[in-house]
Tab-separated table of C-alpha atoms and ligand atoms in Angstrom:
chain	number	residue	atom	x	y	z
A	21	MET	CA	118.268	10.632	157.219
A	22	LYS	CA	119.332	14.305	157.339
A	23	PRO	CA	116.221	16.406	158.011
A	24	LYS	CA	115.449	19.155	155.472
A	25	LYS	CA	114.013	21.471	158.084
A	26	ILE	CA	114.583	21.739	161.835
A	27	ASN	CA	112.784	23.803	164.455
A	28	ILE	CA	115.078	24.954	167.302
A	29	VAL	CA	113.083	26.006	170.366
A	30	THR	CA	115.215	28.025	172.781
A	31	LEU	CA	114.240	28.566	176.413
A	32	GLY	CA	116.071	30.305	179.250
A	33	CYS	CA	118.799	32.922	179.161
A	34	SER	CA	120.935	34.630	176.546
A	35	LYS	CA	123.683	32.044	177.101
A	36	ASN	CA	121.291	29.345	175.916
A	37	LEU	CA	120.366	31.537	172.965
A	38	VAL	CA	124.017	31.700	171.898
A	39	ASP	CA	124.262	27.883	172.103
A	40	SER	CA	121.186	27.562	169.856
A	41	GLN	CA	122.608	30.110	167.423
A	42	VAL	CA	125.884	28.175	167.198
A	43	LEU	CA	123.938	24.963	166.486
A	44	ALA	CA	121.814	26.815	163.900
A	45	GLY	CA	124.959	28.147	162.201
A	46	GLN	CA	126.306	24.607	161.842
A	47	LEU	CA	123.010	23.174	160.526
A	48	GLN	CA	122.548	26.052	158.092
A	49	LYS	CA	125.966	25.260	156.580
A	50	ASN	CA	124.631	21.733	156.067
A	51	ASN	CA	121.824	23.236	153.942
A	52	ILE	CA	119.200	22.518	156.540
A	53	GLU	CA	116.371	25.031	156.703
A	54	LEU	CA	115.778	26.369	160.205
A	55	LEU	CA	112.797	27.603	162.163
A	56	HIS	CA	113.132	29.139	165.603
A	57	ASP	CA	110.642	28.853	168.449
A	58	SER	CA	107.970	27.992	165.936
A	59	ASN	CA	104.656	26.180	166.176
A	60	ASP	CA	105.040	25.545	162.481
A	61	LEU	CA	104.987	21.748	162.283
A	62	SER	CA	106.377	21.742	158.756
A	63	ALA	CA	109.697	21.132	160.514
A	64	ARG	CA	109.307	17.470	161.366
A	65	THR	CA	112.442	17.512	163.510
A	66	VAL	CA	112.436	19.607	166.685
A	67	VAL	CA	115.312	20.418	169.027
A	68	ILE	CA	114.378	21.991	172.394
A	69	ASN	CA	117.158	23.866	174.216
A	70	THR	CA	115.977	23.765	177.819
A	71	CYS	CA	116.542	25.841	180.965
A	72	GLY	CA	117.038	24.326	184.422
A	73	PHE	CA	117.696	27.470	186.467
A	74	ILE	CA	114.701	27.703	188.796
A	75	LEU	CA	111.341	25.965	189.285
A	76	ASP	CA	109.323	28.138	186.879
A	77	ALA	CA	111.930	27.794	184.142
A	78	LYS	CA	112.091	24.032	184.602
A	79	GLN	CA	108.313	23.803	184.377
A	80	GLU	CA	108.304	25.826	181.154
A	81	SER	CA	110.911	23.468	179.674
A	82	ILE	CA	108.936	20.374	180.673
A	83	ASP	CA	105.714	21.858	179.258
A	84	ASN	CA	107.442	22.495	175.926
A	85	ILE	CA	108.830	18.960	175.754
A	86	LEU	CA	105.409	17.491	176.615
A	87	SER	CA	103.636	19.550	173.958
A	88	PHE	CA	106.038	18.428	171.219
A	89	ALA	CA	105.895	14.853	172.561
A	90	GLU	CA	102.155	15.103	172.001
A	91	GLU	CA	102.762	16.234	168.397
A	92	LYS	CA	105.074	13.279	167.894
A	93	ARG	CA	102.521	10.829	169.286
A	94	ALA	CA	99.984	12.406	166.898
A	95	GLY	CA	102.395	11.814	164.024
A	96	ASN	CA	102.834	15.549	163.317
A	97	ILE	CA	106.578	15.442	163.837
A	98	ASP	CA	109.096	12.606	163.348
A	99	HIS	CA	111.948	13.443	165.681
A	100	LEU	CA	112.271	15.257	169.023
A	101	PHE	CA	115.605	16.046	170.646
A	102	VAL	CA	116.231	17.834	173.945
A	103	MET	CA	119.410	19.692	174.985
A	104	GLY	CA	120.497	22.366	177.492
A	105	CYS	CA	120.473	22.814	181.251
A	106	LEU	CA	117.400	20.818	182.303
A	107	SER	CA	118.541	17.889	180.195
A	108	GLU	CA	122.105	18.205	181.491
A	109	ARG	CA	120.826	17.803	185.050
A	110	TYR	CA	117.971	15.365	184.773
A	111	LYS	CA	118.769	13.367	181.608
A	112	ASP	CA	118.199	9.934	183.160
A	113	ALA	CA	114.930	10.787	184.896
A	114	LEU	CA	113.602	12.580	181.810
A	115	ARG	CA	114.510	9.661	179.572
A	116	LYS	CA	112.327	7.350	181.715
A	117	GLU	CA	109.431	9.802	181.820
A	118	MET	CA	109.477	10.872	178.170
A	119	PRO	CA	110.011	7.960	175.768
A	120	GLU	CA	108.843	10.117	172.832
A	121	VAL	CA	112.096	12.053	172.987
A	122	ASP	CA	114.627	10.481	170.609
A	123	GLU	CA	117.637	11.642	172.620
A	124	PHE	CA	118.637	13.930	175.492
A	125	PHE	CA	121.835	16.014	175.358
A	126	GLY	CA	123.604	18.263	177.858
A	127	VAL	CA	125.095	21.728	177.500
A	128	ASN	CA	128.344	20.721	175.781
A	129	ASN	CA	127.180	18.213	173.157
A	130	LEU	CA	127.187	20.284	169.953
A	131	ARG	CA	129.028	17.645	167.902
A	132	GLU	CA	126.835	14.792	169.149
A	133	ILE	CA	123.667	16.686	168.247
A	134	ILE	CA	124.991	17.526	164.777
A	135	GLU	CA	125.951	13.887	164.288
A	136	ILE	CA	122.554	12.496	165.334
A	137	LEU	CA	120.958	14.928	162.861
A	138	ASP	CA	123.130	13.294	160.220
A	139	ALA	CA	124.915	16.582	159.491
A	140	ASP	CA	128.635	17.354	159.372
A	141	TYR	CA	130.408	19.377	162.056
A	142	LYS	CA	132.021	22.346	160.295
A	143	LYS	CA	135.234	23.121	162.238
A	144	GLU	CA	135.864	26.190	160.095
A	145	LEU	CA	132.766	27.832	161.566
A	146	LEU	CA	134.363	28.317	164.991
A	147	GLY	CA	133.053	31.628	166.407
A	148	GLU	CA	130.379	31.903	163.705
A	149	ARG	CA	126.667	31.394	164.226
A	150	GLN	CA	123.225	32.171	162.864
A	151	LEU	CA	121.776	35.182	164.684
A	152	THR	CA	118.134	34.598	165.555
A	153	ASN	CA	117.653	38.096	167.000
A	154	PRO	CA	117.626	41.362	165.002
A	155	GLY	CA	121.061	41.564	163.361
A	156	HIS	CA	122.250	44.861	164.832
A	157	TYR	CA	123.021	43.377	168.234
A	158	ALA	CA	124.487	40.094	169.433
A	159	TYR	CA	125.282	38.385	172.709
A	160	LEU	CA	128.964	37.591	173.082
A	161	LYS	CA	129.591	34.772	175.565
A	162	ILE	CA	133.104	35.204	177.014
A	163	SER	CA	133.185	32.184	179.316
A	164	GLU	CA	131.272	29.111	180.357
A	165	GLY	CA	130.471	27.737	183.813
A	166	CYS	CA	131.024	29.287	187.248
A	167	ASP	CA	133.476	28.832	190.150
A	168	ARG	CA	131.339	30.700	192.666
A	169	SER	CA	129.309	28.827	195.280
A	170	CYS	CA	126.170	30.895	195.819
A	171	SER	CA	124.156	28.619	198.058
A	172	PHE	CA	120.850	28.984	196.145
A	173	CYS	CA	122.258	28.443	192.672
A	174	ALA	CA	122.430	25.221	190.679
A	175	ILE	CA	124.281	26.668	187.687
A	176	PRO	CA	127.745	25.409	188.705
A	177	LEU	CA	126.159	21.941	189.016
A	178	ILE	CA	124.798	22.278	185.456
A	179	ARG	CA	127.360	24.307	183.545
A	180	GLY	CA	130.450	23.145	185.467
A	181	LYS	CA	133.613	25.020	186.298
A	182	HIS	CA	134.439	28.478	184.936
A	183	ILE	CA	136.209	28.302	181.564
A	184	SER	CA	137.252	31.604	179.956
A	185	LYS	CA	137.424	31.839	176.163
A	186	PRO	CA	140.870	33.070	175.072
A	187	ILE	CA	140.873	36.778	174.139
A	188	GLU	CA	141.927	36.009	170.525
A	189	LYS	CA	138.899	33.738	170.061
A	190	ILE	CA	136.538	36.358	171.498
A	191	ILE	CA	138.025	39.079	169.287
A	192	SER	CA	137.734	36.921	166.162
A	193	GLU	CA	134.105	36.147	167.067
A	194	ALA	CA	133.444	39.856	167.666
A	195	ASN	CA	135.018	40.738	164.308
A	196	TYR	CA	132.858	38.115	162.621
A	197	LEU	CA	129.747	39.604	164.258
A	198	ALA	CA	130.826	43.095	163.205
A	199	SER	CA	131.318	41.794	159.647
A	200	ILE	CA	127.691	40.617	159.510
A	201	GLY	CA	126.379	44.014	160.632
A	202	VAL	CA	126.322	43.798	164.427
A	203	LYS	CA	126.782	47.213	166.082
A	204	GLU	CA	126.029	46.352	169.713
A	205	LEU	CA	127.883	43.583	171.555
A	206	ILE	CA	126.287	42.364	174.774
A	207	LEU	CA	128.917	40.590	176.862
A	208	ILE	CA	127.533	37.658	178.838
A	209	ALA	CA	128.791	34.852	181.093
A	210	GLN	CA	127.680	33.210	184.307
A	211	ASP	CA	130.140	35.565	186.009
A	212	LEU	CA	131.599	38.207	183.684
A	213	THR	CA	134.026	39.650	186.230
A	214	TYR	CA	135.788	36.319	186.804
A	215	TYR	CA	137.011	36.424	183.210
A	216	GLY	CA	140.634	35.324	182.729
A	217	ILE	CA	141.397	33.984	186.218
A	218	ASP	CA	141.599	30.405	184.917
A	219	ILE	CA	143.652	30.968	181.749
A	220	TYR	CA	145.598	34.164	182.563
A	221	LYS	CA	145.790	33.706	186.350
A	222	LYS	CA	144.321	37.214	186.781
A	223	GLN	CA	141.100	39.076	186.054
A	224	ALA	CA	141.434	40.089	182.389
A	225	LEU	CA	138.127	41.800	181.612
A	226	ALA	CA	139.954	45.141	181.320
A	227	GLU	CA	142.302	43.773	178.625
A	228	LEU	CA	139.394	42.230	176.782
A	229	LEU	CA	137.436	45.504	176.812
A	230	LEU	CA	140.421	47.445	175.459
A	231	GLU	CA	140.685	44.982	172.554
A	232	LEU	CA	136.944	45.000	171.815
A	233	ASP	CA	137.021	48.801	171.911
A	234	LYS	CA	139.303	48.757	168.851
A	235	ILE	CA	136.725	47.099	166.582
A	236	GLU	CA	135.705	49.965	164.334
A	237	SER	CA	132.136	49.156	163.330
A	238	ILE	CA	131.063	48.130	166.833
A	239	GLU	CA	129.373	51.166	168.430
A	240	TRP	CA	128.127	49.797	171.739
A	241	ILE	CA	129.614	47.265	174.166
A	242	ARG	CA	127.415	46.302	177.088
A	243	LEU	CA	128.267	44.381	180.269
A	244	HIS	CA	125.938	41.820	181.837
A	245	TYR	CA	126.227	39.400	184.787
A	246	ALA	CA	128.966	41.091	186.788
A	247	TYR	CA	129.630	39.744	190.281
A	248	PRO	CA	130.148	42.113	193.252
A	249	THR	CA	132.888	40.293	195.165
A	250	SER	CA	136.467	41.238	194.100
A	251	PHE	CA	134.972	43.348	191.350
A	252	PRO	CA	137.725	44.337	188.838
A	253	THR	CA	137.574	48.107	189.405
A	254	ASP	CA	140.278	48.590	186.740
A	255	ILE	CA	137.492	48.368	184.145
A	256	LEU	CA	135.768	51.516	185.505
A	257	PRO	CA	138.102	54.135	183.954
A	258	ILE	CA	138.062	52.108	180.710
A	259	MET	CA	134.247	52.238	180.696
A	260	ARG	CA	134.288	55.981	181.492
A	261	LEU	CA	136.806	56.911	178.776
A	262	SER	CA	135.452	54.637	176.036
A	263	SER	CA	132.851	56.057	173.645
A	264	LYS	CA	131.716	52.500	172.871
A	265	ILE	CA	131.362	50.830	176.269
A	266	CYS	CA	127.901	51.757	177.522
A	267	ASN	CA	127.657	53.459	180.914
A	268	TYR	CA	125.596	50.519	181.953
A	269	LEU	CA	126.323	47.626	184.288
A	270	ASP	CA	124.198	44.591	185.090
A	271	ILE	CA	125.312	43.354	188.524
A	272	PRO	CA	123.012	41.086	190.569
A	273	PHE	CA	123.349	41.950	194.299
A	274	GLN	CA	120.592	39.544	195.398
A	275	HIS	CA	120.273	41.013	198.922
A	276	ILE	CA	121.749	43.577	201.363
A	277	ASN	CA	121.409	42.029	204.797
A	278	SER	CA	124.863	40.766	205.818
A	279	ARG	CA	123.568	37.594	207.507
A	280	ILE	CA	121.479	36.661	204.454
A	281	LEU	CA	124.393	37.469	202.118
A	282	ALA	CA	126.565	35.164	204.224
A	283	ASP	CA	123.955	32.366	204.068
A	284	MET	CA	123.770	32.947	200.316
A	285	LYS	CA	127.572	32.471	200.240
A	286	ARG	CA	127.962	35.712	198.269
A	287	ASN	CA	131.277	36.569	200.012
A	288	ILE	CA	130.338	40.187	200.436
A	289	ASP	CA	128.559	42.105	203.177
A	290	LYS	CA	126.343	45.178	203.365
A	291	GLU	CA	129.118	47.694	203.923
A	292	ASN	CA	131.200	46.519	200.967
A	293	THR	CA	128.162	46.367	198.727
A	294	LEU	CA	127.320	49.992	199.500
A	295	GLN	CA	130.953	51.012	199.016
A	296	LEU	CA	131.076	49.322	195.619
A	297	ILE	CA	127.912	51.072	194.387
A	298	LYS	CA	129.310	54.390	195.609
A	299	LYS	CA	132.520	53.718	193.670
A	300	PHE	CA	130.598	52.918	190.466
A	301	ARG	CA	128.714	56.212	190.673
A	302	LYS	CA	131.809	58.216	191.556
A	303	GLU	CA	133.985	56.751	188.811
A	304	ILE	CA	131.257	56.786	186.125
A	305	PRO	CA	128.766	59.594	186.858
A	306	GLY	CA	125.350	58.766	185.404
A	307	ILE	CA	126.086	55.035	185.069
A	308	ALA	CA	122.883	52.951	184.770
A	309	LEU	CA	122.878	50.071	187.261
A	310	ARG	CA	120.731	47.013	186.670
A	311	THR	CA	120.454	44.488	189.469
A	312	THR	CA	118.610	41.356	190.499
A	313	ILE	CA	117.139	40.803	193.964
A	314	LEU	CA	116.195	37.466	195.511
A	315	VAL	CA	113.401	37.556	198.119
A	316	GLY	CA	112.108	34.858	200.462
A	317	PHE	CA	115.524	33.248	201.036
A	318	PRO	CA	115.546	30.805	203.972
A	319	GLY	CA	115.552	32.722	207.250
A	320	GLU	CA	114.598	36.080	205.686
A	321	THR	CA	112.669	37.840	208.452
A	322	VAL	CA	110.269	40.745	208.084
A	323	GLU	CA	113.039	43.004	209.432
A	324	ASP	CA	115.510	41.656	206.832
A	325	PHE	CA	112.961	42.360	204.133
A	326	GLU	CA	112.421	45.906	205.460
A	327	GLU	CA	116.194	46.404	205.263
A	328	LEU	CA	116.145	45.152	201.656
A	329	LYS	CA	113.315	47.555	200.771
A	330	GLU	CA	115.287	50.415	202.336
A	331	PHE	CA	118.291	49.415	200.190
A	332	VAL	CA	116.189	49.491	196.999
A	333	LYS	CA	114.664	52.842	198.008
A	334	GLU	CA	118.023	54.406	198.886
A	335	THR	CA	120.061	53.029	195.992
A	336	ARG	CA	117.514	53.847	193.260
A	337	PHE	CA	118.696	51.251	190.748
A	338	ASP	CA	117.929	52.242	187.192
A	339	ARG	CA	116.719	48.749	186.387
A	340	LEU	CA	115.787	45.955	188.749
A	341	GLY	CA	114.490	42.404	188.466
A	342	VAL	CA	113.268	40.313	191.404
A	343	PHE	CA	113.088	36.551	191.897
A	344	THR	CA	111.493	34.514	194.658
A	345	TYR	CA	113.678	31.866	196.245
A	346	SER	CA	113.061	28.357	194.916
A	347	GLU	CA	114.801	25.366	196.456
A	348	GLU	CA	117.131	23.868	193.807
A	349	ASP	CA	118.193	20.212	194.161
A	350	ASP	CA	121.647	19.558	195.607
A	351	THR	CA	122.395	23.222	196.264
A	352	HIS	CA	123.910	24.155	199.635
A	353	ALA	CA	120.767	26.040	200.641
A	354	ALA	CA	118.493	23.131	199.717
A	355	ILE	CA	120.606	20.722	201.771
A	356	HIS	CA	121.351	22.882	204.809
A	357	LEU	CA	118.685	25.596	205.064
A	358	LYS	CA	114.938	25.345	205.688
A	359	ASP	CA	112.771	26.939	202.989
A	360	ASP	CA	110.700	28.647	205.710
A	361	VAL	CA	109.163	31.654	203.950
A	362	PRO	CA	105.692	30.681	202.650
A	363	GLU	CA	105.292	30.901	198.828
A	364	LYS	CA	102.497	33.470	199.164
A	365	GLU	CA	104.692	35.675	201.361
A	366	LYS	CA	107.627	35.316	198.919
A	367	GLN	CA	105.394	36.537	196.107
A	368	ARG	CA	103.991	39.373	198.257
A	369	ARG	CA	107.560	40.540	198.973
A	370	ALA	CA	108.513	40.352	195.292
A	371	ASP	CA	105.435	42.380	194.319
A	372	GLU	CA	106.253	44.984	196.966
A	373	ILE	CA	109.804	45.397	195.642
A	374	MET	CA	108.540	45.751	192.051
A	375	LEU	CA	105.995	48.393	193.110
A	376	LEU	CA	108.786	50.336	194.798
A	377	GLN	CA	110.942	50.021	191.690
A	378	GLN	CA	108.086	51.143	189.461
A	379	ASP	CA	107.967	54.507	191.273
A	380	ILE	CA	111.748	54.842	191.193
A	381	SER	CA	111.842	53.985	187.491
A	382	LEU	CA	109.196	56.627	186.759
A	383	GLU	CA	111.187	59.266	188.668
A	384	ILE	CA	114.421	58.347	186.866
A	385	ASN	CA	112.671	58.327	183.478
A	386	THR	CA	110.966	61.666	184.178
A	387	GLU	CA	114.387	63.207	184.871
A	388	LYS	CA	115.285	62.390	181.244
A	389	ILE	CA	112.524	64.606	179.765
A	390	GLY	CA	114.015	67.454	177.725
A	391	ARG	CA	117.338	65.646	177.177
A	392	THR	CA	118.573	64.188	173.894
A	393	PHE	CA	120.038	60.679	173.674
A	394	LYS	CA	121.700	58.445	171.068
A	395	VAL	CA	119.129	55.724	170.396
A	396	ILE	CA	119.463	52.440	168.512
A	397	ILE	CA	116.285	51.378	166.692
A	398	ASP	CA	115.242	47.787	167.422
A	399	ARG	CA	111.919	47.384	165.613
A	400	ARG	CA	108.924	48.990	163.993
A	401	GLU	CA	105.320	48.791	165.313
A	402	GLY	CA	102.878	50.472	162.942
A	403	ASP	CA	103.689	54.231	162.757
A	404	GLN	CA	106.106	53.947	165.632
A	405	VAL	CA	109.654	52.699	165.998
A	406	ILE	CA	111.026	51.297	169.245
A	407	GLY	CA	114.582	51.812	170.356
A	408	ARG	CA	116.913	51.978	173.325
A	409	THR	CA	119.399	54.366	174.872
A	410	GLU	CA	122.803	53.150	176.078
A	411	PHE	CA	121.159	52.811	179.521
A	412	ASP	CA	118.835	50.023	178.337
A	413	SER	CA	119.642	46.492	177.342
A	414	VAL	CA	117.515	44.370	175.017
A	415	GLU	CA	114.407	42.594	176.255
A	416	VAL	CA	114.918	43.393	179.964
A	417	ASP	CA	115.015	47.190	180.203
A	418	ASN	CA	113.170	50.329	179.134
A	419	GLU	CA	112.408	51.303	175.572
A	420	VAL	CA	112.107	54.562	173.669
A	421	VAL	CA	108.949	54.969	171.588
A	422	ILE	CA	109.122	57.392	168.636
A	423	GLU	CA	106.511	58.337	166.043
A	424	ASP	CA	107.754	57.655	162.510
A	425	PRO	CA	104.825	57.853	160.108
A	426	SER	CA	107.257	58.494	157.198
A	427	ALA	CA	108.807	55.035	157.769
A	428	SER	CA	112.136	56.600	156.840
A	429	ILE	CA	113.959	55.335	159.888
A	430	GLN	CA	116.184	52.278	159.506
A	431	ILE	CA	116.108	49.468	162.073
A	432	GLY	CA	119.570	48.884	163.500
A	433	ASN	CA	120.691	52.506	162.998
A	434	PHE	CA	121.436	55.116	165.627
A	435	TYR	CA	119.548	58.398	165.810
A	436	LYS	CA	119.430	61.411	168.140
A	437	VAL	CA	116.153	61.460	170.048
A	438	GLU	CA	114.799	64.106	172.406
A	439	ILE	CA	112.738	62.735	175.299
A	440	ILE	CA	109.379	64.502	175.639
A	441	ASP	CA	107.553	62.189	178.049
A	442	ALA	CA	108.063	59.194	180.323
A	443	THR	CA	106.208	56.292	181.889
A	444	GLU	CA	107.423	53.751	184.453
A	445	PHE	CA	109.150	51.621	181.871
A	446	ASP	CA	109.220	53.616	178.652
A	447	LEU	CA	110.413	56.926	177.280
A	448	ILE	CA	108.552	58.860	174.583
A	449	GLY	CA	110.778	60.677	172.108
A	450	ILE	CA	110.914	62.855	168.994
A	451	TRP	CA	113.686	63.074	166.420
A	452	ASN	CA	116.357	65.666	167.124
A	453	TYR	CA	117.744	66.718	163.745
A	454	ASP	CA	120.280	69.235	165.179
B	119	SF4	S1	127.746	33.711	190.317
B	119	SF4	FE1	126.485	32.656	191.811
B	119	SF4	S2	124.395	33.000	191.060
B	119	SF4	FE2	125.766	33.428	189.360
B	119	SF4	S3	125.949	31.503	188.208
B	119	SF4	FE3	127.632	31.575	189.685
B	119	SF4	S4	126.886	30.476	191.483
B	119	SF4	FE4	125.106	31.029	190.234
């Protein structure tokens, strides 16, 4: 019987969040009330959208399934469904281990999930969804899957081959998002820079950006998950000349040592990595670079790690995240390389990189004191509002904290803010009414 209320629990990355939002949009049109990531057991049907990226993420997914399985055994919920990356990969094993789960789905089973929930698939909703984040920004997924073969990564095994969404579909989705009040579009994919190769036989991110740039009420367009090899440099002048495309680029480099990069099957070496970063900073002065670093990869020596530290010190990334290598089933690295760096040492290296980055981030933030920036307001906390500059993406980067005792400031609006102080990961600002 069609449930009246469903709780969708979303784990993992922004791509998973978009999948949950699409499902929520469909269920909402079937007059089903929705909760998100809730412990509120008044929703007696629960759908968990899992992540299967790395060990920690898998464990978090399993813990969530087990806790709701417990609720089901206790009679507090009636139905439990699991979807997403972990389920895509380990459906059969999970089914044996977790009989409380009514059904397991993969990453491309929207219609099947809607059907089992006794709802109707609404074809007319293509490109529409229910935003579960504050309504002034939205993730825009431009493709699915990945054709790269990074030796540590299981995503191609989970999400399959790279499939670009046609430009017209992306533009209609972006217009829909703009029509419901979205001002900031955050472009995501497994590999953003590969966009178009499958359907247009060439990299088409530049064309897509020029089209998105025309959408009037969109004020910011942000790029995440770029890939360094054969980077489409034709987007750089478009980014520089556009008043909407943020001078911000998220591009995971993972490492800098050429031997490690080769073993990671990243198809780029140290020299070309450094050249690419130089080009970014020459073509777009002041661009904020976010990257991800992977430490403890098989064969990473102390000298390799020292080289990586030097790279982080020299490059001074504006934003940086670090992961420790975890052996993922059936990946090239898991099959062919020995996971020889002890877990403790992996963690020590990750901590050392983050300490380095903390100092760099403080220096970069301190350089912003006295300058005025356009800031979007994300939320209110007591007498303060919290926002971001164009150099900061949601949830992963720095924030701007501003006193607003008058509560006159609107969430989702842009304001001019002068920076008066800085910490490692935050900026302190005051309103600039000039
Ligand atoms: S680009 Fe590499 S790391 Fe990223 S999803 Fe594809 S295979 Fe994984």
